[in-house]
GROMACS .gro file of C-alpha atoms in nm:
model
  206
    1MET     CA    1  17.521  17.929  13.728
    2SER     CA    2  17.269  17.931  13.441
    3ILE     CA    3  17.432  18.238  13.293
    4LEU     CA    4  17.776  18.087  13.332
    5THR     CA    5  17.664  17.756  13.172
    6PHE     CA    6  17.504  17.937  12.878
    7SER     CA    7  17.811  18.159  12.833
    8THR     CA    8  18.042  17.856  12.833
    9LEU     CA    9  17.819  17.679  12.578
   10LEU     CA   10  17.821  17.989  12.356
   11MET     CA   11  18.199  18.000  12.376
   12GLU     CA   12  18.226  17.630  12.295
   13CYS     CA   13  18.002  17.671  11.989
   14LEU     CA   14  18.186  17.972  11.859
   15ARG     CA   15  18.558  17.902  11.927
   16TYR     CA   16  18.605  17.700  11.605
   17ARG     CA   17  18.398  17.928  11.382
   18LYS     CA   18  18.554  18.169  11.138
   19GLY     CA   19  18.611  18.503  11.299
   20PHE     CA   20  18.618  18.365  11.652
   21GLU     CA   21  18.950  18.182  11.636
   22TRP     CA   22  19.079  18.420  11.906
   23MET     CA   23  18.853  18.243  12.157
   24ASN     CA   24  19.019  17.913  12.091
   25ASP     CA   25  19.366  18.068  12.091
   26THR     CA   26  19.296  18.235  12.427
   27LEU     CA   27  19.162  17.909  12.571
   28ASN     CA   28  19.463  17.712  12.454
   29PHE     CA   29  19.698  17.979  12.592
   30MET     CA   30  19.535  17.985  12.935
   31LEU     CA   31  19.442  17.615  12.970
   32GLY     CA   32  19.656  17.442  12.711
   33GLY     CA   33  19.840  17.231  12.973
   34THR     CA   34  19.517  17.098  13.121
   35LEU     CA   35  19.311  17.045  12.803
   36ARG     CA   36  19.267  16.691  12.686
   37LYS     CA   37  19.339  16.589  12.328
   38HIS     CA   38  18.974  16.566  12.227
   39GLU     CA   39  18.900  16.904  12.385
   40MET     CA   40  19.168  17.067  12.165
   41GLU     CA   41  19.027  16.896  11.856
   42GLY     CA   42  18.673  17.034  11.865
   43LYS     CA   43  18.494  16.856  12.153
   44PHE     CA   44  18.343  17.056  12.435
   45THR     CA   45  18.565  17.104  12.739
   46GLY     CA   46  18.489  16.957  13.078
   47SER     CA   47  18.415  17.305  13.211
   48PHE     CA   48  18.089  17.326  13.021
   49TYR     CA   49  17.975  16.986  13.151
   50TYR     CA   50  18.078  17.076  13.506
   51PHE     CA   51  17.878  17.398  13.504
   52LEU     CA   52  17.582  17.214  13.341
   53GLY     CA   53  17.595  16.933  13.600
   54VAL     CA   54  17.613  17.176  13.892
   55THR     CA   55  17.329  17.385  13.751
   56ILE     CA   56  17.094  17.091  13.694
   57THR     CA   57  17.179  16.943  14.037
   58ALA     CA   58  17.115  17.268  14.217
   59ALA     CA   59  16.787  17.316  14.037
   60CYS     CA   60  16.650  16.964  14.092
   61PHE     CA   61  16.739  16.884  14.448
   62PRO     CA   62  16.728  17.046  14.797
   63GLN     CA   63  17.035  17.252  14.881
   64SER     CA   64  17.184  16.995  15.119
   65CYS     CA   65  17.144  16.706  14.873
   66ALA     CA   66  17.269  16.913  14.578
   67SER     CA   67  17.576  17.025  14.773
   68LEU     CA   68  17.661  16.670  14.873
   69GLY     CA   69  17.604  16.551  14.517
   70ILE     CA   70  17.854  16.811  14.390
   71CYS     CA   71  18.100  16.710  14.661
   72GLN     CA   72  18.089  16.348  14.536
   73LEU     CA   73  18.193  16.479  14.193
   74ALA     CA   74  18.478  16.674  14.342
   75VAL     CA   75  18.622  16.373  14.527
   76ALA     CA   76  18.490  16.049  14.371
   77ASP     CA   77  18.570  16.141  14.012
   78PRO     CA   78  18.945  16.222  14.048
   79ALA     CA   79  18.993  15.951  14.316
   80ALA     CA   80  18.835  15.683  14.096
   81SER     CA   81  19.059  15.797  13.805
   82PHE     CA   82  19.368  15.787  14.025
   83PHE     CA   83  19.298  15.442  14.166
   84GLY     CA   84  19.198  15.320  13.822
   85ARG     CA   85  19.529  15.426  13.674
   86MET     CA   86  19.722  15.280  13.966
   87THR     CA   87  19.549  14.941  13.931
   88ARG     CA   88  19.519  14.928  13.548
   89ASN     CA   89  19.746  14.620  13.542
   90VAL     CA   90  19.528  14.427  13.785
   91TYR     CA   91  19.342  14.254  13.505
   92TRP     CA   92  19.076  14.078  13.708
   93SER     CA   93  18.938  14.415  13.818
   94ARG     CA   94  18.906  14.555  13.463
   95ILE     CA   95  18.558  14.567  13.304
   96GLN     CA   96  18.690  14.583  12.943
   97ASN     CA   97  18.382  14.623  12.718
   98GLY     CA   98  18.151  14.672  13.019
   99PHE     CA   99  17.800  14.550  13.076
  100PHE     CA  100  17.610  14.663  12.762
  101GLY     CA  101  17.873  14.941  12.737
  102ILE     CA  102  17.833  15.055  13.099
  103GLY     CA  103  18.175  15.093  13.270
  104ARG     CA  104  18.367  15.027  12.952
  105ASN     CA  105  18.745  15.042  13.005
  106LYS     CA  106  18.710  15.109  13.376
  107GLY     CA  107  18.774  14.891  13.681
  108PHE     CA  108  18.619  14.779  14.009
  109LEU     CA  109  18.921  14.885  14.212
  110GLY     CA  110  18.893  15.239  14.076
  111PHE     CA  111  18.526  15.235  14.169
  112LEU     CA  112  18.604  15.118  14.527
  113GLY     CA  113  18.888  15.370  14.561
  114GLY     CA  114  18.660  15.654  14.461
  115ALA     CA  115  18.390  15.543  14.707
  116LEU     CA  116  18.636  15.510  14.996
  117ALA     CA  117  18.790  15.850  14.925
  118CYS     CA  118  18.449  16.011  14.981
  119LEU     CA  119  18.392  15.842  15.313
  120PRO     CA  120  18.588  16.079  15.548
  121MET     CA  121  18.446  16.391  15.384
  122ASN     CA  122  18.090  16.259  15.388
  123TYR     CA  123  18.113  16.148  15.751
  124ARG     CA  124  18.251  16.484  15.864
  125ILE     CA  125  17.993  16.688  15.673
  126LEU     CA  126  17.698  16.476  15.787
  127SER     CA  127  17.820  16.469  16.148
  128LEU     CA  128  17.836  16.848  16.157
  129ALA     CA  129  17.505  16.885  15.977
  130THR     CA  130  17.310  16.654  16.210
  131MET     CA  131  17.477  16.808  16.514
  132HIS     CA  132  17.384  17.169  16.430
  133THR     CA  133  17.044  17.127  16.260
  134GLY     CA  134  16.880  16.908  16.523
  135HIS     CA  135  16.740  16.641  16.291
  136ILE     CA  136  16.479  16.415  16.457
  137GLY     CA  137  16.560  16.113  16.245
  138VAL     CA  138  16.821  15.843  16.306
  139THR     CA  139  17.147  16.026  16.376
  140SER     CA  140  17.365  15.763  16.545
  141PRO     CA  141  17.725  15.728  16.432
  142ALA     CA  142  17.633  15.404  16.260
  143SER     CA  143  17.358  15.572  16.055
  144ILE     CA  144  17.592  15.859  15.961
  145ALA     CA  145  17.859  15.611  15.858
  146MET     CA  146  17.605  15.416  15.650
  147ALA     CA  147  17.488  15.732  15.476
  148SER     CA  148  17.852  15.835  15.415
  149VAL     CA  149  17.934  15.497  15.256
  150LEU     CA  150  17.620  15.493  15.039
  151LEU     CA  151  17.682  15.847  14.917
  152GLY     CA  152  18.037  15.760  14.823
  153LEU     CA  153  17.922  15.444  14.643
  154ALA     CA  154  17.660  15.644  14.454
  155GLY     CA  155  17.910  15.896  14.331
  156SER     CA  156  18.169  15.638  14.237
  157PHE     CA  157  17.905  15.415  14.070
  158ALA     CA  158  17.787  15.705  13.860
  159ASP     CA  159  18.143  15.770  13.750
  160LEU     CA  160  18.186  15.396  13.674
  161CYS     CA  161  17.877  15.398  13.453
  162VAL     CA  162  18.019  15.659  13.215
  163PRO     CA  163  18.204  15.460  12.949
  164THR     CA  164  18.547  15.544  12.811
  165PRO     CA  165  18.555  15.669  12.539
  166ALA     CA  166  18.235  15.856  12.607
  167LEU     CA  167  17.918  15.811  12.410
  168THR     CA  168  17.883  16.102  12.174
  169MET     CA  169  17.612  16.255  11.958
  170PRO     CA  170  17.628  16.164  11.586
  171LYS     CA  171  17.753  16.443  11.367
  172GLU     CA  172  17.415  16.455  11.186
  173VAL     CA  173  17.060  16.342  11.262
  174CYS     CA  174  16.824  16.331  10.965
  175GLY     CA  175  17.065  16.561  10.778
  176VAL     CA  176  17.069  16.819  11.058
  177PRO     CA  177  17.420  16.893  11.204
  178MET     CA  178  17.444  16.816  11.576
  179LEU     CA  179  17.659  16.983  11.841
  180PRO     CA  180  17.938  16.758  11.974
  181PHE     CA  181  17.767  16.667  12.301
  182HIS     CA  182  17.874  16.354  12.491
  183VAL     CA  183  17.791  16.170  12.807
  184ASP     CA  184  18.018  16.328  13.068
  185ASP     CA  185  18.078  16.228  13.430
  186ASN     CA  186  18.070  16.598  13.529
  187VAL     CA  187  17.696  16.586  13.457
  188VAL     CA  188  17.610  16.224  13.552
  189VAL     CA  189  17.791  16.212  13.889
  190PRO     CA  190  17.635  16.512  14.072
  191ILE     CA  191  17.285  16.445  13.941
  192PHE     CA  192  17.283  16.078  14.036
  193SER     CA  193  17.453  16.149  14.371
  194GLY     CA  194  17.209  16.424  14.453
  195PHE     CA  195  16.916  16.197  14.369
  196MET     CA  196  17.052  15.912  14.582
  197CYS     CA  197  17.116  16.160  14.865
  198THR     CA  198  16.745  16.251  14.870
  199LYS     CA  199  16.652  15.881  14.896
  200ILE     CA  200  16.906  15.817  15.174
  201PHE     CA  201  16.781  16.117  15.368
  202GLU     CA  202  16.420  15.999  15.322
  203TYR     CA  203  16.506  15.654  15.452
  204LEU     CA  204  16.686  15.797  15.757
  205GLN     CA  205  16.415  16.062  15.807
  206TRP     CA  206  16.665  16.346  15.797
   0.00000   0.00000   0.00000
């Protein structure tokens, strides 16, 4: 994953440089229908942030927690976006400017939808894991359900905290040009979810 992340970063840095326009042309030809407007105008694509998030999560947490953290990204992120779009006219649920920028232009109903969408997957995975690995901690259906809910809430909360539009690096710092990095949910969600998973497992003695 480290090699793939570095290769994607290299491609992102080169695709708008003179002599490497073919990279951008190829990317637009293959993924043009899925690229967002800002990704076609010079910002890094979500693929780089996904690979980066997965790499950091896998390196920082035990395999089980890292895998569950990545699963929260796979489900909570698109589910929260879907429910957020479906309830965008429910004005009381909208956060608008957010709390000190956190959650800007997102909604509580999208957050809850993302968390609930993770519940069946988390419950099934944890049920199978506790059944086959013989954990000596608390493995009742109630504890598995609690862990499933908390994991879903963690993933959806991490997605909620990433503001829209995303916070981006300034173009220059002290006269030095900066790469167009920004805070991306593909990085934040799996890392935060993986961290919370370790704490949940510690509490339940799994």
